[in-house]
Coordinates of C-alpha atoms in Angstrom, one line a residue:
M1 CA 75.1 157.7 110.7
Y2 CA 74.9 156.8 107.1
L3 CA 73.7 160.2 106.0
R4 CA 76.3 162.2 107.8
Y5 CA 79.0 161.4 105.3
S6 CA 77.2 162.3 102.1
K7 CA 74.4 164.6 103.0
F8 CA 75.7 167.6 101.1
Q9 CA 77.9 165.8 98.5
K10 CA 75.5 166.2 95.6
E11 CA 74.7 169.8 96.4
L12 CA 78.4 170.7 96.7
N13 CA 79.1 169.0 93.4
L14 CA 76.4 170.8 91.6
A15 CA 77.4 174.2 93.1
G16 CA 81.0 173.5 92.0
L17 CA 79.9 172.7 88.5
L18 CA 77.9 175.9 88.2
I19 CA 80.7 178.0 89.6
S20 CA 83.1 176.4 87.1
L21 CA 80.7 177.0 84.3
N22 CA 80.2 180.7 85.1
L23 CA 83.9 181.4 85.6
F24 CA 84.9 179.8 82.4
Y25 CA 82.1 181.5 80.5
L26 CA 83.4 184.8 81.7
L27 CA 86.8 183.8 80.4
A28 CA 85.4 182.9 77.0
Y29 CA 83.5 186.2 76.8
Y30 CA 86.7 188.1 77.7
L31 CA 88.8 186.2 75.2
T32 CA 86.2 186.9 72.4
F33 CA 85.4 190.5 73.1
N34 CA 88.4 191.7 75.2
N35 CA 86.2 193.1 78.0
L36 CA 83.4 192.2 80.5
D37 CA 81.7 195.5 80.7
T38 CA 79.1 194.8 78.1
L39 CA 78.1 191.4 79.3
T40 CA 75.1 192.4 81.4
N41 CA 73.6 194.6 78.7
S42 CA 73.8 192.0 75.9
Y43 CA 72.3 188.8 74.6
Y44 CA 75.3 187.0 76.0
F45 CA 74.0 187.4 79.6
E46 CA 70.8 185.5 78.4
L47 CA 73.1 182.9 76.9
L48 CA 74.9 182.6 80.2
M49 CA 71.6 182.0 81.9
F50 CA 70.7 179.4 79.3
F51 CA 74.0 177.6 79.8
N52 CA 73.2 177.4 83.5
I53 CA 69.7 176.1 83.0
S54 CA 71.0 173.6 80.4
L55 CA 73.7 172.3 82.7
I56 CA 71.2 171.9 85.6
L57 CA 68.8 170.0 83.3
S58 CA 71.6 167.8 82.0
V59 CA 72.8 167.0 85.6
F60 CA 69.2 166.3 86.7
L61 CA 68.7 163.8 83.8
I62 CA 72.1 162.1 83.7
Q63 CA 73.0 162.5 87.4
P64 CA 76.8 162.4 87.1
H65 CA 77.1 163.0 90.8
D66 CA 75.0 159.9 91.7
T67 CA 78.0 157.8 92.7
T68 CA 78.8 155.4 95.5
R69 CA 82.1 154.8 97.2
I70 CA 82.9 152.0 94.9
T71 CA 81.9 153.7 91.6
S72 CA 84.8 153.3 89.1
Y73 CA 86.6 156.2 87.5
E74 CA 85.5 154.9 84.1
T75 CA 81.8 155.2 85.2
V76 CA 82.4 158.7 86.4
V77 CA 84.0 159.7 83.1
R78 CA 81.2 158.0 81.1
R79 CA 78.4 159.9 83.0
L80 CA 80.4 163.2 82.7
V81 CA 80.7 162.7 78.9
N82 CA 77.0 161.9 78.6
T83 CA 76.1 165.0 80.7
L84 CA 78.3 167.2 78.5
G85 CA 76.8 165.6 75.4
L86 CA 73.3 166.5 76.5
Y87 CA 74.4 169.9 77.5
L88 CA 75.7 170.4 74.0
L89 CA 72.4 169.3 72.5
F90 CA 70.6 172.0 74.4
I91 CA 73.0 174.5 73.0
F92 CA 72.5 173.2 69.5
A93 CA 68.8 173.6 70.0
L94 CA 69.2 177.2 71.0
I95 CA 71.5 178.0 68.1
G96 CA 68.9 176.4 65.8
I97 CA 66.3 178.8 67.1
R98 CA 68.3 182.0 67.7
G99 CA 71.6 181.4 66.0
D100 CA 71.8 184.8 64.4
D101 CA 71.8 186.5 67.8
Y102 CA 75.2 185.2 68.9
S103 CA 78.7 185.0 67.6
R104 CA 79.4 181.3 66.5
K105 CA 82.9 181.8 67.7
M106 CA 81.7 182.9 71.1
V107 CA 79.3 179.9 71.5
F108 CA 82.0 177.5 70.4
V109 CA 84.7 178.9 72.6
S110 CA 82.4 179.2 75.6
Y111 CA 81.2 175.5 75.2
L112 CA 84.8 174.3 75.0
L113 CA 85.9 176.3 78.0
T114 CA 82.9 175.7 80.2
S115 CA 83.1 171.9 79.4
A116 CA 86.7 171.9 80.3
G117 CA 86.0 173.7 83.6
I118 CA 83.1 171.4 84.5
S119 CA 85.2 168.4 83.7
M120 CA 88.2 169.6 85.8
F121 CA 86.0 170.3 88.8
H122 CA 84.0 167.1 88.6
L123 CA 86.9 164.8 88.2
A124 CA 89.0 166.7 90.8
F125 CA 86.1 166.5 93.3
F126 CA 85.8 162.7 92.7
L127 CA 89.6 162.2 93.1
F128 CA 89.8 164.4 96.2
L129 CA 87.1 162.2 97.9
K130 CA 89.2 159.1 97.0
F131 CA 92.3 160.7 98.4
Y132 CA 90.6 162.0 101.5
R133 CA 89.3 158.5 102.3
R134 CA 92.6 156.9 101.6
I135 CA 94.4 159.0 104.2
G136 CA 91.9 158.0 106.8
Y137 CA 89.0 160.5 106.7
N138 CA 85.3 160.2 105.7
Y139 CA 85.2 156.5 106.4
R140 CA 82.4 154.2 107.3
R141 CA 82.6 151.6 110.1
V142 CA 81.4 148.2 108.9
I143 CA 81.0 144.7 110.3
I144 CA 80.3 141.4 108.6
I145 CA 77.8 138.9 109.9
G146 CA 78.5 135.4 108.7
Y147 CA 82.0 134.0 108.4
G148 CA 83.4 132.1 105.5
E149 CA 85.3 132.4 102.2
L150 CA 82.9 135.1 100.9
A151 CA 83.2 137.1 104.1
M152 CA 87.0 136.9 104.0
E153 CA 87.0 138.1 100.4
L154 CA 84.9 141.1 101.4
R155 CA 87.3 141.9 104.2
R156 CA 90.2 141.8 101.8
F157 CA 88.3 144.1 99.5
F158 CA 88.0 146.7 102.3
K159 CA 91.7 146.3 103.2
N160 CA 93.0 146.5 99.6
H161 CA 90.9 149.6 98.6
P162 CA 91.4 152.2 101.3
E163 CA 90.2 154.9 98.8
H164 CA 86.6 153.6 99.2
G165 CA 86.7 154.5 102.9
Y166 CA 85.6 151.4 104.8
K167 CA 86.9 150.6 108.3
F168 CA 86.3 147.0 109.2
L169 CA 85.5 146.3 112.8
G170 CA 84.9 142.5 113.0
Y171 CA 83.1 139.3 112.0
F172 CA 80.1 137.9 113.9
D173 CA 79.0 134.3 113.5
D174 CA 77.3 131.6 115.5
E175 CA 79.1 128.6 114.0
F176 CA 82.7 129.7 114.0
E177 CA 84.9 130.6 116.9
G178 CA 88.4 132.0 117.2
Q179 CA 90.4 135.1 117.6
Q180 CA 89.1 136.5 114.3
I181 CA 85.5 136.3 115.4
S182 CA 84.3 139.3 117.4
G183 CA 81.2 137.6 118.8
K184 CA 77.9 135.8 118.1
I185 CA 75.3 137.2 115.7
N186 CA 73.2 138.5 118.7
D187 CA 76.3 140.4 120.0
A188 CA 76.3 142.4 116.8
V189 CA 73.4 144.5 118.0
N190 CA 75.1 146.0 121.1
F191 CA 78.5 146.1 119.3
S192 CA 77.0 148.2 116.5
I193 CA 75.4 150.7 118.8
K194 CA 78.5 151.0 121.1
N195 CA 80.9 151.4 118.1
H196 CA 78.7 153.6 115.9
V197 CA 78.6 151.1 113.1
D198 CA 77.4 152.6 109.8
E199 CA 77.0 149.5 107.6
I200 CA 76.3 145.8 108.3
Y201 CA 77.1 143.2 105.6
C202 CA 75.2 139.9 105.8
C203 CA 76.7 137.0 103.9
L204 CA 73.6 135.0 103.1
P205 CA 75.0 131.6 102.5
H206 CA 75.9 131.4 106.2
L207 CA 72.7 133.0 107.7
E208 CA 69.2 131.8 108.4
N209 CA 66.3 133.8 107.1
E210 CA 65.1 134.6 110.7
N211 CA 68.5 136.2 111.6
V212 CA 68.5 138.2 108.4
L213 CA 65.1 139.7 109.1
K214 CA 66.2 140.6 112.7
I215 CA 69.3 142.4 111.4
V216 CA 67.4 144.3 108.7
A217 CA 64.8 145.4 111.3
F218 CA 67.6 146.5 113.7
G219 CA 69.3 148.5 111.0
E220 CA 66.1 150.3 110.0
N221 CA 65.4 151.2 113.6
N222 CA 68.9 152.5 114.2
F223 CA 69.7 154.2 110.9
I224 CA 72.3 151.6 110.0
K225 CA 72.6 150.5 106.4
V226 CA 72.2 146.7 106.0
K227 CA 73.5 145.1 102.8
L228 CA 72.8 141.5 101.9
I229 CA 75.4 139.6 99.9
P230 CA 74.4 136.4 98.0
D231 CA 77.2 134.3 96.7
Y232 CA 77.2 134.7 92.9
R233 CA 81.0 134.8 92.4
G234 CA 80.9 131.9 90.0
F235 CA 78.0 133.3 88.0
P236 CA 78.8 133.2 84.3
Y237 CA 77.5 136.7 83.5
K238 CA 79.2 140.0 84.1
G239 CA 76.1 141.9 85.3
V240 CA 73.3 141.0 87.6
E241 CA 70.7 143.5 88.6
V242 CA 68.0 143.1 91.3
R243 CA 64.5 144.4 90.4
L244 CA 61.5 144.2 92.7
Y245 CA 58.2 142.8 91.5
D246 CA 56.2 144.1 94.5
Y247 CA 58.1 142.4 97.3
I248 CA 59.7 139.7 95.2
P249 CA 63.4 140.3 94.3
V250 CA 64.1 139.2 90.7
L251 CA 67.6 138.9 89.4
E252 CA 68.1 140.3 85.8
V253 CA 71.2 138.9 84.2
R254 CA 73.5 140.9 81.9
P255 CA 71.9 144.4 82.1
Q256 CA 73.6 146.6 79.5
P257 CA 74.3 150.3 79.5
L258 CA 72.1 150.8 76.4
D259 CA 69.1 149.2 78.2
D260 CA 68.9 152.6 80.0
M261 CA 66.6 155.0 78.2
Y262 CA 68.8 158.1 78.8
N263 CA 71.9 156.3 77.4
R264 CA 69.9 155.4 74.3
L265 CA 68.7 159.0 74.0
I266 CA 72.3 160.3 74.2
K267 CA 73.6 157.8 71.7
R268 CA 70.7 158.4 69.3
S269 CA 71.0 162.2 69.5
F270 CA 74.7 161.9 68.7
D271 CA 73.9 159.6 65.8
V272 CA 71.4 162.0 64.3
I273 CA 73.5 165.1 64.7
F274 CA 76.7 163.5 63.4
S275 CA 75.0 161.7 60.5
F276 CA 73.2 164.9 59.5
L277 CA 76.4 166.8 59.4
V278 CA 78.1 164.0 57.3
V279 CA 75.2 164.0 54.8
T280 CA 74.9 167.8 54.5
L281 CA 78.6 168.6 54.5
L282 CA 80.2 165.6 52.9
L283 CA 77.7 163.5 50.9
S284 CA 76.0 166.6 49.4
W285 CA 79.0 167.0 47.1
L286 CA 80.8 163.6 47.4
L287 CA 77.8 161.4 46.4
P288 CA 77.4 162.9 42.9
I289 CA 81.2 162.5 42.2
I290 CA 81.4 158.9 43.4
S291 CA 78.1 158.1 41.6
L292 CA 79.5 159.4 38.3
L293 CA 82.8 157.5 38.8
I294 CA 81.0 154.2 39.5
K295 CA 78.8 154.7 36.4
L296 CA 81.8 155.5 34.2
D297 CA 83.8 152.5 35.6
S298 CA 81.3 149.7 35.1
K299 CA 77.7 149.0 34.3
G300 CA 75.2 148.6 37.1
P301 CA 73.5 150.6 39.9
V302 CA 75.4 153.1 42.0
F303 CA 74.2 151.6 45.3
F304 CA 74.6 148.1 46.5
R305 CA 71.6 147.0 48.7
Q306 CA 71.6 143.9 50.9
I307 CA 69.2 142.6 53.6
R308 CA 71.1 142.3 56.9
H309 CA 70.2 141.7 60.5
G310 CA 70.0 144.6 63.0
K311 CA 69.0 145.1 66.6
G312 CA 66.8 142.2 67.9
N313 CA 67.7 140.3 64.7
Q314 CA 65.3 142.4 62.7
Q315 CA 66.0 142.6 59.0
F316 CA 66.7 145.9 57.2
I317 CA 68.2 147.0 53.9
C318 CA 71.8 148.1 54.2
Y319 CA 73.2 150.5 51.7
K320 CA 76.8 150.8 50.3
F321 CA 78.4 152.1 47.2
R322 CA 78.7 149.3 44.6
T323 CA 82.3 148.2 44.5
M324 CA 81.9 145.0 42.3
Y325 CA 80.9 144.2 38.8
S326 CA 77.1 143.9 38.8
D327 CA 75.6 140.3 39.1
N328 CA 78.9 138.8 40.1
G329 CA 78.3 137.3 43.5
E330 CA 78.6 140.5 45.5
D331 CA 75.4 139.5 47.4
T332 CA 76.4 136.0 48.4
K333 CA 80.2 135.7 48.8
Q334 CA 82.7 137.6 51.0
A335 CA 85.3 139.7 49.3
I336 CA 88.8 138.2 49.3
K337 CA 92.3 139.6 48.7
N338 CA 92.8 140.5 45.1
D339 CA 89.2 139.7 44.4
P340 CA 88.6 139.9 40.6
R341 CA 85.0 141.0 41.1
V342 CA 86.1 144.3 42.6
T343 CA 86.1 147.2 40.1
R344 CA 88.8 149.8 39.7
I345 CA 86.9 152.5 41.6
G346 CA 85.7 149.8 44.0
K347 CA 89.2 149.2 45.1
I348 CA 89.7 152.8 46.1
L349 CA 86.3 153.0 47.8
R350 CA 87.1 149.9 49.8
K351 CA 90.6 151.0 50.7
T352 CA 89.3 154.3 52.0
S353 CA 86.1 152.8 53.5
L354 CA 84.1 155.3 51.4
D355 CA 81.9 152.5 50.2
E356 CA 80.3 152.5 53.7
V357 CA 79.4 156.2 53.7
P358 CA 75.8 155.7 52.4
Q359 CA 75.0 153.8 55.6
F360 CA 74.7 157.3 57.3
F361 CA 71.2 157.2 55.7
N362 CA 70.6 154.0 57.6
V363 CA 71.7 155.8 60.7
L364 CA 69.3 158.7 60.1
H365 CA 66.5 156.2 59.5
G366 CA 67.2 154.6 62.9
E367 CA 68.3 151.1 61.6
M368 CA 72.0 151.6 62.4
S369 CA 74.2 153.6 64.7
V370 CA 77.5 155.3 63.9
I371 CA 79.3 152.9 66.3
G372 CA 78.2 149.3 66.9
P373 CA 78.8 145.7 65.7
R374 CA 79.0 145.5 61.9
P375 CA 75.8 144.0 60.4
H376 CA 76.5 140.6 58.9
P377 CA 74.9 139.3 55.7
I378 CA 72.1 136.8 56.5
Q379 CA 73.9 133.8 55.3
L380 CA 76.9 134.6 57.4
N381 CA 74.7 134.8 60.5
A382 CA 73.1 131.5 59.7
E383 CA 76.5 129.9 59.3
F384 CA 78.2 131.1 62.5
S385 CA 75.3 131.5 64.9
A386 CA 75.2 127.7 65.3
L387 CA 79.0 127.4 65.8
I388 CA 79.7 130.3 68.2
E389 CA 78.3 130.5 71.7
K390 CA 76.3 133.7 72.5
F391 CA 76.7 134.8 68.9
M392 CA 73.3 136.5 68.8
M393 CA 74.1 138.7 71.7
R394 CA 75.8 141.1 69.3
H395 CA 72.3 141.9 68.0
S396 CA 71.3 143.3 71.4
V397 CA 72.4 146.8 70.2
K398 CA 72.1 148.6 66.9
P399 CA 74.7 147.6 64.2
G400 CA 77.2 150.3 63.4
I401 CA 79.1 151.8 60.4
T402 CA 82.2 150.9 62.3
G403 CA 82.8 149.0 65.6
L404 CA 85.3 147.8 68.1
A405 CA 86.0 144.7 66.2
Q406 CA 86.8 146.6 63.0
A407 CA 88.9 149.2 64.9
R408 CA 90.9 146.2 66.3
G409 CA 91.5 144.8 62.8
Y410 CA 88.7 142.2 62.5
R411 CA 87.1 143.7 59.4
G412 CA 86.3 142.3 56.0
E413 CA 86.8 138.6 55.3
T414 CA 86.5 136.1 58.1
S415 CA 88.7 133.3 56.8
S416 CA 88.5 131.1 59.9
L417 CA 86.1 130.3 62.7
N418 CA 88.6 131.8 65.2
D419 CA 88.5 135.2 63.4
M420 CA 84.7 135.2 63.8
R421 CA 84.9 134.2 67.4
N422 CA 87.3 137.1 68.1
R423 CA 85.0 139.5 66.2
V424 CA 81.9 138.4 68.2
K425 CA 83.8 138.5 71.5
L426 CA 84.7 142.2 70.8
D427 CA 81.1 142.9 69.7
R428 CA 79.8 141.5 73.0
F429 CA 82.4 143.4 75.0
Y430 CA 81.2 146.6 73.3
A431 CA 77.5 145.9 74.1
E432 CA 78.3 145.2 77.8
N433 CA 80.6 148.3 78.3
W434 CA 79.1 151.0 76.1
S435 CA 79.7 154.6 76.8
M436 CA 79.9 157.8 74.7
L437 CA 83.6 158.0 75.6
F438 CA 84.0 154.4 74.3
D439 CA 82.3 155.4 71.1
F440 CA 84.7 158.4 70.6
R441 CA 87.7 156.1 71.2
I442 CA 86.4 153.7 68.6
M443 CA 85.9 156.6 66.1
L444 CA 89.4 157.8 66.7
M445 CA 90.8 154.2 66.3
T446 CA 88.9 153.8 63.1
L447 CA 90.2 157.1 61.6
V448 CA 93.8 156.2 62.6
L449 CA 93.3 152.8 60.9
I450 CA 91.9 154.4 57.7
F451 CA 94.8 157.0 57.4
R452 CA 97.4 154.4 58.3
G453 CA 96.0 151.9 55.9
D454 CA 94.3 148.6 56.8
E455 CA 95.7 145.5 55.2
K456 CA 92.2 143.9 55.4
A457 CA 90.6 146.7 53.5
Y458 CA 90.0 144.9 50.2

């Protein structure tokens, strides 16, 4: 019964993605060359085949279609962005090997259009399923065994979210009686068979282990999905994930998106590509100019180097352009407004955030990421880690050149404990909710802040 609703969902989704890709690729080819006649006799047919293979591999690795009825729209978008990011990396690899065989314009236009087509189909498919279930189709019949506050909350969830497609048929419990109870726990067996129940939810706080084992065995023998619900509503962590050590269920608290190997691969690939482009296209000519200006403005080295804490609290050397007079407390004290230690060119570099640009070398070296919590000086960590709860959780991911806290205005000097608490709170939120789409939003927010002018950039 469980399989009949979703047996072909993944296959239909992949087929739709491939059809979208091919149609929009043809559109890109036509817009570039004004005809389709030469496609089959050119390198661009090979490119089309490569696009198809790259998408299939990306879908296989990221699995954007691997969703459940309760998967959020944000999760669907995040997986889609990750899939398109990996798809782009495959294309970059081909261009690096055979770039001279293809028009760069054609490759660029075709990626944009095929990505747009893939996105439109994938999101439309997801939204269609939600709508289809909301109007009363493609639903699953469910019962709840065990009655109490937790069971009633689950019932309200089914009622308040018709887009998930659950049809509640009744409670079954041995201790409670009344109009709302459909029968005893033993009655659930015949009821499930007679009413073609698809899923059974067991509220564990109200069930004995023997009853749970019977229900699980019944479900396995009758192809009915059985789900066990422990009561962790008051648990102080956002995420709890169950892992099996042989037959022993172990709860892992606070799993994070970047604990996943594929997510780390996507983020690292973006970091390397983006940083390489910044270094080759921007720093290659900007670095000599800024270096000369720093030298002409004041005595001292071009770069400021400081030991900071990174992922796992590991120390690394963080690079910046020097913005203060040498040997004047730059290594130990935070910059304040109208700080007399800041040089003339330093004020410009700080105001435009250009002093942070050398950290792209830290990104290429693997010590930092483009987006992440800003790395603090060691003495700042020592001061606040003892005062702020869960402070060190910000070190569960790589530090970044910019981050959510900085994009929200918490950059530079932390003049109060409350400022640091807010910064750390945003850093923790980023670590718990990372996605490539989130990274792009933070980049956009940072650029807007730079061009608009940040009053804390001093």
